[in-house]
CSV table of C-alpha atoms in Angstrom, one decimal:
chain,number,residue,atom,x,y,z
A,619,MET,CA,-10.6,5.8,-17.8
A,620,ALA,CA,-12.8,6.1,-15.1
A,621,LYS,CA,-12.7,2.9,-13.2
A,622,GLY,CA,-14.7,0.9,-10.3
A,623,LYS,CA,-13.0,0.9,-7.1
A,624,ASN,CA,-14.2,0.8,-3.7
A,625,LYS,CA,-18.2,1.0,-3.3
A,626,ARG,CA,-19.1,-1.5,-6.4
A,627,ALA,CA,-22.3,-2.8,-7.5
A,628,LYS,CA,-23.6,-5.8,-5.3
A,629,ASN,CA,-25.4,-7.5,-8.5
A,630,ALA,CA,-22.0,-8.9,-10.1
A,631,SER,CA,-21.6,-11.0,-13.2
A,632,ALA,CA,-21.7,-14.7,-12.9
A,633,VAL,CA,-18.8,-16.1,-11.3
A,634,GLN,CA,-16.8,-19.3,-12.9
A,635,ALA,CA,-18.0,-22.3,-11.1
A,636,ASP,CA,-14.4,-23.4,-11.1
A,637,ALA,CA,-12.8,-20.1,-9.8
A,638,PRO,CA,-9.2,-20.2,-8.4
A,639,ALA,CA,-8.8,-20.6,-4.6
A,640,ALA,CA,-7.2,-17.4,-3.2
A,641,PRO,CA,-3.4,-18.1,-4.0
A,642,GLN,CA,-0.8,-18.5,-1.4
A,643,ASP,CA,2.5,-17.6,-3.5
A,644,GLY,CA,1.3,-15.3,-6.3
A,645,PRO,CA,-1.1,-14.5,-9.0
A,646,VAL,CA,-3.1,-17.0,-11.0
A,647,GLU,CA,-5.6,-15.8,-13.8
A,648,GLY,CA,-9.2,-16.3,-12.9
A,649,ILE,CA,-12.5,-14.6,-12.0
A,650,TYR,CA,-12.8,-14.5,-8.2
A,651,PRO,CA,-15.9,-13.7,-6.2
A,652,ILE,CA,-15.3,-10.8,-3.6
A,653,ASP,CA,-17.7,-9.1,-1.3
A,654,THR,CA,-19.2,-6.6,-3.9
A,655,GLY,CA,-19.1,-8.6,-7.0
A,656,THR,CA,-16.3,-10.2,-8.9
A,657,ALA,CA,-12.6,-9.5,-9.5
A,658,GLU,CA,-10.9,-10.7,-12.8
A,659,LEU,CA,-7.1,-11.2,-12.6
A,660,GLU,CA,-5.4,-11.5,-16.2
A,661,ARG,CA,-1.9,-11.1,-17.9
A,662,ASP,CA,-0.8,-8.2,-19.3
A,663,HIS,CA,0.1,-9.2,-23.1
A,664,TYR,CA,2.5,-6.7,-23.5
A,665,SER,CA,4.6,-7.7,-20.3
A,666,PRO,CA,5.7,-11.1,-18.6
A,667,THR,CA,5.4,-9.7,-15.1
A,668,GLY,CA,2.3,-7.4,-15.7
A,669,TRP,CA,-1.4,-8.0,-14.4
A,670,LEU,CA,-4.6,-6.1,-14.9
A,671,LEU,CA,-7.3,-6.3,-12.2
A,672,ARG,CA,-10.8,-5.8,-13.4
A,673,ILE,CA,-13.8,-5.0,-10.9
A,674,ASN,CA,-17.0,-6.1,-12.0
A,675,ASP,CA,-15.6,-5.9,-15.7
A,676,VAL,CA,-14.2,-2.5,-15.2
A,677,PRO,CA,-10.3,-2.3,-15.6
A,678,SER,CA,-9.5,-1.2,-11.9
A,679,SER,CA,-5.3,-1.6,-11.5
A,680,HIS,CA,-2.5,-2.6,-13.2
A,681,VAL,CA,0.6,-4.2,-11.5
A,682,ASP,CA,4.1,-5.1,-12.6
A,683,LEU,CA,5.6,-7.7,-10.1
A,684,ALA,CA,9.2,-6.8,-11.4
A,685,ALA,CA,8.7,-3.2,-11.2
A,686,PRO,CA,6.7,-1.5,-8.3
A,687,GLY,CA,7.5,1.9,-9.3
A,688,HIS,CA,5.8,1.1,-12.8
A,689,LEU,CA,2.7,3.0,-13.5
A,690,ASP,CA,0.7,1.9,-16.3
A,691,PHE,CA,-2.6,4.0,-15.9
A,692,GLU,CA,-1.8,7.3,-17.3
A,693,TYR,CA,-3.8,9.2,-14.5
A,694,MET,CA,-1.9,7.6,-11.9
A,695,ARG,CA,1.6,9.0,-13.5
A,696,TRP,CA,-0.1,12.2,-13.3
A,697,ILE,CA,-0.8,11.5,-9.4
A,698,ALA,CA,2.7,10.3,-9.1
A,699,ALA,CA,3.9,13.6,-11.0
A,700,LEU,CA,2.2,16.1,-8.5
A,701,ILE,CA,3.3,14.0,-5.5
A,702,ARG,CA,7.0,14.2,-6.4
A,703,SER,CA,6.5,17.9,-7.2
A,704,ARG,CA,5.3,18.5,-3.5
A,705,PHE,CA,7.6,16.0,-2.1
A,706,ASN,CA,10.6,15.9,-3.6
A,707,PRO,CA,12.0,12.4,-3.0
A,708,ALA,CA,15.7,13.4,-2.3
A,709,GLN,CA,14.7,15.8,0.3
A,710,VAL,CA,12.2,13.6,1.9
A,711,GLU,CA,14.9,11.2,2.5
A,712,ALA,CA,17.7,13.7,3.3
A,713,GLN,CA,15.3,15.3,6.0
A,714,GLY,CA,14.6,11.6,7.3
A,715,HIS,CA,11.1,12.3,6.9
A,716,LYS,CA,8.6,9.5,6.7
A,717,LEU,CA,6.1,10.2,4.3
A,718,ARG,CA,2.2,9.5,5.8
A,719,ALA,CA,0.1,8.6,3.0
A,720,LEU,CA,-3.6,7.7,3.0
A,721,HIS,CA,-5.0,6.0,0.3
A,722,LEU,CA,-8.9,6.0,-0.2
A,723,GLY,CA,-9.4,3.4,-2.6
A,724,GLY,CA,-7.5,0.1,-2.7
A,725,GLY,CA,-8.0,-2.1,-5.7
A,726,ALA,CA,-4.4,-3.8,-6.5
A,727,CYS,CA,-2.6,-0.7,-4.5
A,728,SER,CA,-0.5,0.2,-7.6
A,729,MET,CA,0.0,3.9,-6.1
A,730,ALA,CA,1.0,2.5,-2.7
A,731,ARG,CA,3.5,0.0,-4.4
A,732,TRP,CA,4.9,3.0,-6.4
A,733,ALA,CA,5.1,5.0,-3.2
A,734,SER,CA,6.8,2.2,-1.4
A,735,VAL,CA,9.7,2.5,-4.0
A,736,THR,CA,9.8,6.5,-4.1
A,737,TYR,CA,9.8,6.8,-0.3
A,738,PRO,CA,11.0,3.9,1.0
A,739,ASN,CA,10.4,4.8,4.5
A,740,ALA,CA,6.6,6.0,3.9
A,741,ARG,CA,4.0,5.0,6.3
A,742,GLN,CA,0.8,4.2,4.3
A,743,VAL,CA,-2.8,3.0,4.8
A,744,VAL,CA,-4.6,1.9,2.1
A,745,VAL,CA,-8.6,1.6,2.8
A,746,GLU,CA,-10.5,-0.7,0.8
A,747,LEU,CA,-14.3,-1.5,1.2
A,748,ASP,CA,-14.1,-5.2,0.2
A,749,GLY,CA,-12.4,-7.2,2.6
A,750,LYS,CA,-12.3,-10.0,0.1
A,751,LEU,CA,-10.6,-8.4,-2.7
A,752,ALA,CA,-8.0,-7.0,0.0
A,753,ALA,CA,-7.0,-10.4,1.1
A,754,LEU,CA,-6.6,-11.6,-2.5
A,755,VAL,CA,-4.2,-8.6,-3.1
A,756,ARG,CA,-2.3,-9.0,-0.2
A,757,ALA,CA,-1.8,-12.6,-1.5
A,758,TRP,CA,-1.0,-11.8,-5.1
A,759,PHE,CA,1.3,-8.8,-5.1
A,760,ASP,CA,3.7,-9.3,-2.4
A,761,LEU,CA,2.8,-5.8,-0.6
A,762,PRO,CA,5.0,-4.3,2.0
A,763,ARG,CA,3.8,-5.2,5.6
A,764,ALA,CA,3.0,-2.9,8.4
A,765,PRO,CA,4.2,-0.5,9.6
A,766,LEU,CA,5.4,0.2,5.7
A,767,LEU,CA,1.7,-0.5,4.6
A,768,ARG,CA,-1.5,-1.2,6.3
A,769,ILE,CA,-4.6,-2.1,4.5
A,770,ARG,CA,-7.6,-1.3,6.2
A,771,VAL,CA,-10.9,-2.6,5.5
A,772,GLY,CA,-13.8,-0.1,5.7
A,773,GLU,CA,-15.8,2.7,4.0
A,774,ALA,CA,-13.6,5.5,2.9
A,775,GLY,CA,-15.8,8.3,4.5
A,776,ALA,CA,-16.4,6.6,7.9
A,777,VAL,CA,-12.4,5.8,8.2
A,778,LEU,CA,-11.4,9.3,7.2
A,779,ALA,CA,-13.9,10.9,9.8
A,780,THR,CA,-12.2,8.8,12.6
A,781,LEU,CA,-8.5,9.8,12.0
A,782,THR,CA,-6.8,12.5,13.8
A,783,ASP,CA,-5.9,15.7,13.2
A,784,ALA,CA,-2.8,16.8,10.9
A,785,THR,CA,-1.4,13.4,10.7
A,786,ARG,CA,-1.0,12.6,7.1
A,787,ASP,CA,1.1,14.5,4.5
A,788,LEU,CA,-0.8,13.0,1.5
A,789,VAL,CA,-4.5,11.9,0.8
A,790,ILE,CA,-5.4,10.5,-2.2
A,791,ARG,CA,-9.1,9.6,-3.2
A,792,ASP,CA,-9.5,7.3,-6.1
A,793,VAL,CA,-12.9,5.5,-5.4
A,794,PHE,CA,-15.3,4.3,-7.8
A,795,ALA,CA,-18.8,3.0,-8.0
A,796,GLY,CA,-19.0,2.0,-11.7
A,797,ASP,CA,-17.5,5.1,-13.6
A,798,GLN,CA,-18.7,7.3,-10.8
A,799,THR,CA,-17.4,8.2,-7.6
A,800,PRO,CA,-20.0,8.0,-4.6
A,801,ARG,CA,-21.4,11.4,-4.1
A,802,ASP,CA,-20.8,11.1,-0.2
A,803,LEU,CA,-17.0,11.2,-0.9
A,804,THR,CA,-17.4,14.5,-3.2
A,805,THR,CA,-19.0,16.7,-0.6
A,806,LEU,CA,-17.6,19.8,1.5
A,807,ALA,CA,-17.9,18.0,4.7
A,808,PHE,CA,-15.9,15.0,3.1
A,809,THR,CA,-13.6,17.3,1.6
A,810,ALA,CA,-13.0,19.3,5.0
A,811,HIS,CA,-12.4,15.8,6.8
A,812,ALA,CA,-9.4,15.4,4.4
A,813,ALA,CA,-8.4,18.9,5.0
A,814,ARG,CA,-8.6,18.2,8.7
A,815,VAL,CA,-6.4,15.1,8.7
A,816,LEU,CA,-3.6,16.6,6.5
A,817,ASP,CA,-0.9,18.7,8.1
A,818,GLU,CA,-0.4,22.6,7.2
A,819,THR,CA,1.8,21.4,3.6
A,820,GLY,CA,-0.5,18.4,2.9
A,821,LEU,CA,-1.8,17.5,-0.2
A,822,TYR,CA,-5.1,16.3,-1.2
A,823,VAL,CA,-5.6,14.5,-4.9
A,824,VAL,CA,-8.7,13.0,-6.4
A,825,ASN,CA,-9.5,11.2,-9.1
A,826,CYS,CA,-12.5,12.5,-11.0
A,827,GLY,CA,-14.3,10.4,-13.7
A,828,ASP,CA,-16.2,12.6,-15.8
A,829,THR,CA,-18.1,13.0,-19.4
A,830,PRO,CA,-17.3,15.7,-21.8
A,831,ALA,CA,-19.7,18.1,-20.2
A,832,LEU,CA,-17.3,17.9,-17.3
A,833,GLU,CA,-20.1,18.8,-14.4
A,834,ASN,CA,-18.5,16.7,-12.2
A,835,ALA,CA,-14.7,18.3,-12.4
A,836,ARG,CA,-16.2,21.7,-12.3
A,837,ARG,CA,-18.2,20.7,-8.9
A,838,GLU,CA,-15.6,18.9,-7.3
A,839,ALA,CA,-13.4,21.7,-8.2
A,840,ALA,CA,-15.5,24.0,-6.6
A,841,THR,CA,-15.7,21.9,-3.6
A,842,ILE,CA,-12.0,21.4,-3.2
A,843,GLY,CA,-11.5,25.2,-4.0
A,844,ALA,CA,-14.0,26.2,-1.4
A,845,VAL,CA,-12.0,24.0,1.6
A,846,PHE,CA,-8.0,24.7,0.4
A,847,LYS,CA,-6.4,27.6,-0.2
A,848,HIS,CA,-4.7,26.2,-3.5
A,849,VAL,CA,-6.2,23.7,-6.3
A,850,ALA,CA,-4.8,22.5,-9.4
A,851,ILE,CA,-5.9,20.2,-12.1
A,852,VAL,CA,-4.1,17.7,-14.4
A,853,ALA,CA,-5.9,15.9,-17.4
A,854,ASP,CA,-5.0,15.6,-21.2
A,855,PRO,CA,-6.3,18.4,-23.3
A,856,THR,CA,-8.7,16.5,-25.1
A,857,MET,CA,-10.4,15.9,-22.0
A,858,LEU,CA,-10.3,19.3,-20.9
A,859,LYS,CA,-11.9,20.8,-24.1
A,860,GLY,CA,-14.7,18.4,-23.4
A,861,ARG,CA,-14.3,15.9,-26.3
A,862,ARG,CA,-14.3,12.7,-24.5
A,863,HIS,CA,-15.0,10.8,-21.3
A,864,GLY,CA,-12.3,10.1,-18.9
A,865,ASN,CA,-10.2,10.9,-15.7
A,866,VAL,CA,-9.7,14.8,-14.2
A,867,ILE,CA,-6.8,14.8,-11.5
A,868,ILE,CA,-7.8,17.5,-9.0
A,869,ALA,CA,-5.4,18.6,-5.8
A,870,GLY,CA,-6.3,20.9,-3.1
A,871,SER,CA,-3.7,22.1,-0.5
A,872,ASN,CA,-3.4,25.1,1.9
A,873,ALA,CA,0.2,25.6,0.5
A,874,PRO,CA,1.2,26.5,-2.8
A,875,ILE,CA,1.3,23.4,-5.4
A,876,PRO,CA,4.6,23.3,-7.0
A,877,ALA,CA,4.5,23.4,-10.8
A,878,GLY,CA,8.1,23.7,-11.8
A,879,PRO,CA,9.4,23.1,-15.1
A,880,GLU,CA,10.5,19.5,-14.5
A,881,PHE,CA,7.2,18.8,-13.7
A,882,ILE,CA,5.7,20.4,-16.7
A,883,ARG,CA,8.2,18.3,-18.8
A,884,GLU,CA,6.8,15.0,-17.4
A,885,LEU,CA,3.3,15.5,-17.6
A,886,LEU,CA,4.0,16.4,-21.5
A,887,GLY,CA,6.3,13.5,-21.9
A,888,GLY,CA,4.0,10.9,-21.1
A,889,GLY,CA,2.1,8.4,-23.5
A,890,VAL,CA,-0.9,10.6,-23.4
A,891,PRO,CA,0.5,14.3,-22.9
A,892,ALA,CA,-1.3,16.1,-19.8
A,893,GLN,CA,-2.1,19.8,-19.4
A,894,HIS,CA,-1.7,21.3,-15.9
A,895,TRP,CA,-4.0,24.3,-14.8
A,896,ASP,CA,-2.9,26.5,-12.0
A,897,ASP,CA,-5.3,27.7,-9.0
A,898,ALA,CA,-6.7,30.9,-10.9
A,899,THR,CA,-7.4,28.7,-14.1
A,900,VAL,CA,-9.1,26.3,-11.9
A,901,ARG,CA,-11.2,29.0,-10.2
A,902,THR,CA,-12.3,30.4,-13.6
A,903,PHE,CA,-13.2,27.0,-14.8
A,904,ALA,CA,-15.4,26.2,-12.1
A,905,ARG,CA,-16.7,29.9,-11.2
A,906,HIS,CA,-20.3,28.9,-12.1
A,907,ALA,CA,-20.2,25.5,-10.2
A,908,THR,CA,-22.0,24.7,-6.9
A,909,ALA,CA,-20.0,23.0,-4.5
A,910,VAL,CA,-21.2,19.7,-3.4
């Protein structure tokens, strides 16, 4: 499911005349005007504490108030598996390390909520273009406060360019305009900035929405592979065979990206079993593509 997040269309659908005011003590169903269109919050019919956020009618995020570590979207579970494989939570805690995470694309901060539970001492920054959406999400979902989690309102590329070298362990890019990531966030220059702000073992993870032709995934893999020494892909086999629209998770790092048995079992055990491609497979997949 490719989804809309950061740079969204300005010509939003009609907003309810009686849209709820910004809540002060929890989520309230309704359609809310935001800077880039509309945000619709609706209850999860399968969970009494779950909520689904739609941005301009596109599913963007899911949050379970009672279980911050729960990720409803499969592609987010795949990202989480990659992160745990690189940064073993028990080892990170034993070392007293504070995982430094940068989320480019905010939505409902689902991944940041997960990370705050998995890595309790993490220091996270979420970059969200839409200031009104950021305020709503803060009010709805009782997010951790600074210094544990800061929401910075701004454009992902502009913010990334200002950050200091080697100051992050993890950068996640999950930014969409409709069903596509803005092109300027897929380029060699942007990817080089991501590599610059990561330390030597840092991990860059992107959510790539694509069609059965897989043109976006090939070009993004070529671009990330041109900047990082190691690349990997996680997606469901049907997607990788070019049979449907969906999400392809691409990771890059200057250190080998672990893919041990536990990681593979986790990918295979989800509601939508996923496949892992190692560096050699990804580079073969992208060998005829041109970096952006």
